[in-house]
Amino acid sequence: MKKRRKARELALKALFQMDITKDFSENSLEVFWNSDLFKFYPEEIKEFANKIIRGVIKHKKEIDKEIEKVAINWKIPRMAVVDRNILRAGVFELLYCDDIPPKATIN
């Protein structure tokens, strides 16, 4: 699914920006989407990206705990920003998106 792949890329970019700025607020998400780079994407792509972004934000504590359970000798702050946000998005999909096959998320 090309559209979902693009949505996942956009979600990663938004989560990266929020993580770097330490601002996971609604305002930060609005600033992201209002950027000239992203505002012209189709609504279908933005909708799926928002599902991931908002889901990660809502469940961030639980997701980070799950990641740290299996990331032996690694704490979340020690991970590269891109790596931890890829993991967050993937874990969100695996735990909270029953409509997405795990195989698709892992791929």
Short mmCIF file of C-alpha atoms in Angstrom, two decimals:
data_model
loop_
_atom_site.label_atom_id
_atom_site.label_comp_id
_atom_site.label_asym_id
_atom_site.label_seq_id
_atom_site.Cartn_x
_atom_site.Cartn_y
_atom_site.Cartn_z
CA MET A 1 0.00 0.00 0.00
CA LYS A 2 1.77 3.04 -1.26
CA LYS A 3 -0.51 5.48 0.58
CA ARG A 4 0.04 3.88 3.97
CA ARG A 5 3.79 3.80 3.40
CA LYS A 6 3.76 7.54 2.69
CA ALA A 7 1.55 8.12 5.74
CA ARG A 8 4.00 6.20 7.91
CA GLU A 9 6.86 8.34 6.57
CA LEU A 10 4.95 11.50 7.43
CA ALA A 11 4.09 10.16 10.89
CA LEU A 12 7.78 9.45 11.50
CA LYS A 13 8.72 12.97 10.42
CA ALA A 14 6.13 14.50 12.75
CA LEU A 15 7.15 12.29 15.68
CA PHE A 16 10.81 13.09 15.03
CA GLN A 17 10.07 16.83 15.07
CA MET A 18 8.03 16.54 18.25
CA ASP A 19 10.68 14.42 19.94
CA ILE A 20 13.51 16.82 19.04
CA THR A 21 11.54 19.83 20.28
CA LYS A 22 10.16 17.91 23.28
CA ASP A 23 6.71 19.20 22.28
CA PHE A 24 4.08 16.51 21.73
CA SER A 25 1.22 19.01 21.83
CA GLU A 26 -1.66 19.58 19.43
CA ASN A 27 -0.08 22.90 18.51
CA SER A 28 3.13 21.17 17.45
CA LEU A 29 1.15 18.80 15.23
CA GLU A 30 -0.72 21.74 13.69
CA VAL A 31 2.57 23.51 12.93
CA PHE A 32 3.83 20.34 11.25
CA TRP A 33 0.79 20.00 8.96
CA ASN A 34 0.76 23.70 8.11
CA SER A 35 4.29 23.54 6.79
CA ASP A 36 4.48 24.11 3.04
CA LEU A 37 6.08 20.67 2.72
CA PHE A 38 3.10 18.74 4.05
CA LYS A 39 -0.10 20.71 3.64
CA PHE A 40 -0.86 19.49 0.10
CA TYR A 41 -0.89 15.76 0.84
CA PRO A 42 -4.21 13.98 0.22
CA GLU A 43 -6.50 13.77 3.24
CA GLU A 44 -6.44 9.96 3.18
CA ILE A 45 -2.68 9.97 3.75
CA LYS A 46 -2.84 12.68 6.40
CA GLU A 47 -5.67 10.85 8.17
CA PHE A 48 -3.69 7.62 8.55
CA ALA A 49 -0.54 9.54 9.56
CA ASN A 50 -2.57 11.39 12.20
CA LYS A 51 -3.92 8.09 13.52
CA ILE A 52 -0.36 6.93 14.14
CA ILE A 53 0.90 10.26 15.50
CA ARG A 54 -2.01 10.78 17.89
CA GLY A 55 -1.91 7.14 18.94
CA VAL A 56 1.77 7.29 19.78
CA ILE A 57 1.25 10.52 21.73
CA LYS A 58 -1.74 9.09 23.64
CA HIS A 59 -0.01 5.80 24.52
CA LYS A 60 3.62 6.98 24.65
CA LYS A 61 4.28 5.87 28.23
CA GLU A 62 2.89 2.38 27.67
CA ILE A 63 4.65 2.05 24.31
CA ASP A 64 7.99 3.13 25.77
CA LYS A 65 7.60 0.59 28.61
CA GLU A 66 6.99 -2.18 26.08
CA ILE A 67 10.04 -1.17 24.06
CA GLU A 68 12.28 -1.03 27.14
CA LYS A 69 11.13 -4.52 28.20
CA VAL A 70 12.78 -6.03 25.13
CA ALA A 71 15.54 -3.50 24.44
CA ILE A 72 18.16 -5.11 26.64
CA ASN A 73 20.76 -2.62 27.90
CA TRP A 74 18.96 0.24 26.11
CA LYS A 75 16.85 2.98 27.61
CA ILE A 76 14.57 5.07 25.42
CA PRO A 77 16.55 8.33 25.82
CA ARG A 78 19.73 6.55 24.75
CA MET A 79 18.25 5.42 21.43
CA ALA A 80 18.66 7.46 18.26
CA VAL A 81 15.66 9.73 17.74
CA VAL A 82 14.71 8.11 14.43
CA ASP A 83 15.05 4.59 15.85
CA ARG A 84 12.89 5.19 18.90
CA ASN A 85 10.15 6.83 16.86
CA ILE A 86 10.11 4.03 14.28
CA LEU A 87 9.76 1.62 17.19
CA ARG A 88 7.03 3.74 18.80
CA ALA A 89 4.99 3.87 15.60
CA GLY A 90 5.41 0.13 15.01
CA VAL A 91 4.51 -0.83 18.58
CA PHE A 92 1.48 1.45 18.42
CA GLU A 93 0.25 -0.33 15.29
CA LEU A 94 0.92 -3.78 16.78
CA LEU A 95 -0.84 -3.06 20.08
CA TYR A 96 -3.66 -0.71 19.12
CA CYS A 97 -4.52 -1.21 15.43
CA ASP A 98 -6.41 -4.47 15.06
CA ASP A 99 -7.29 -3.58 11.47
CA ILE A 100 -3.63 -3.70 10.38
CA PRO A 101 -2.04 -7.13 9.98
CA PRO A 102 1.12 -7.45 12.11
CA LYS A 103 2.95 -8.66 9.01
CA ALA A 104 2.26 -5.30 7.29
CA THR A 105 3.48 -3.33 10.31
CA ILE A 106 6.65 -5.35 10.67
CA ASN A 107 7.41 -5.11 6.96
#
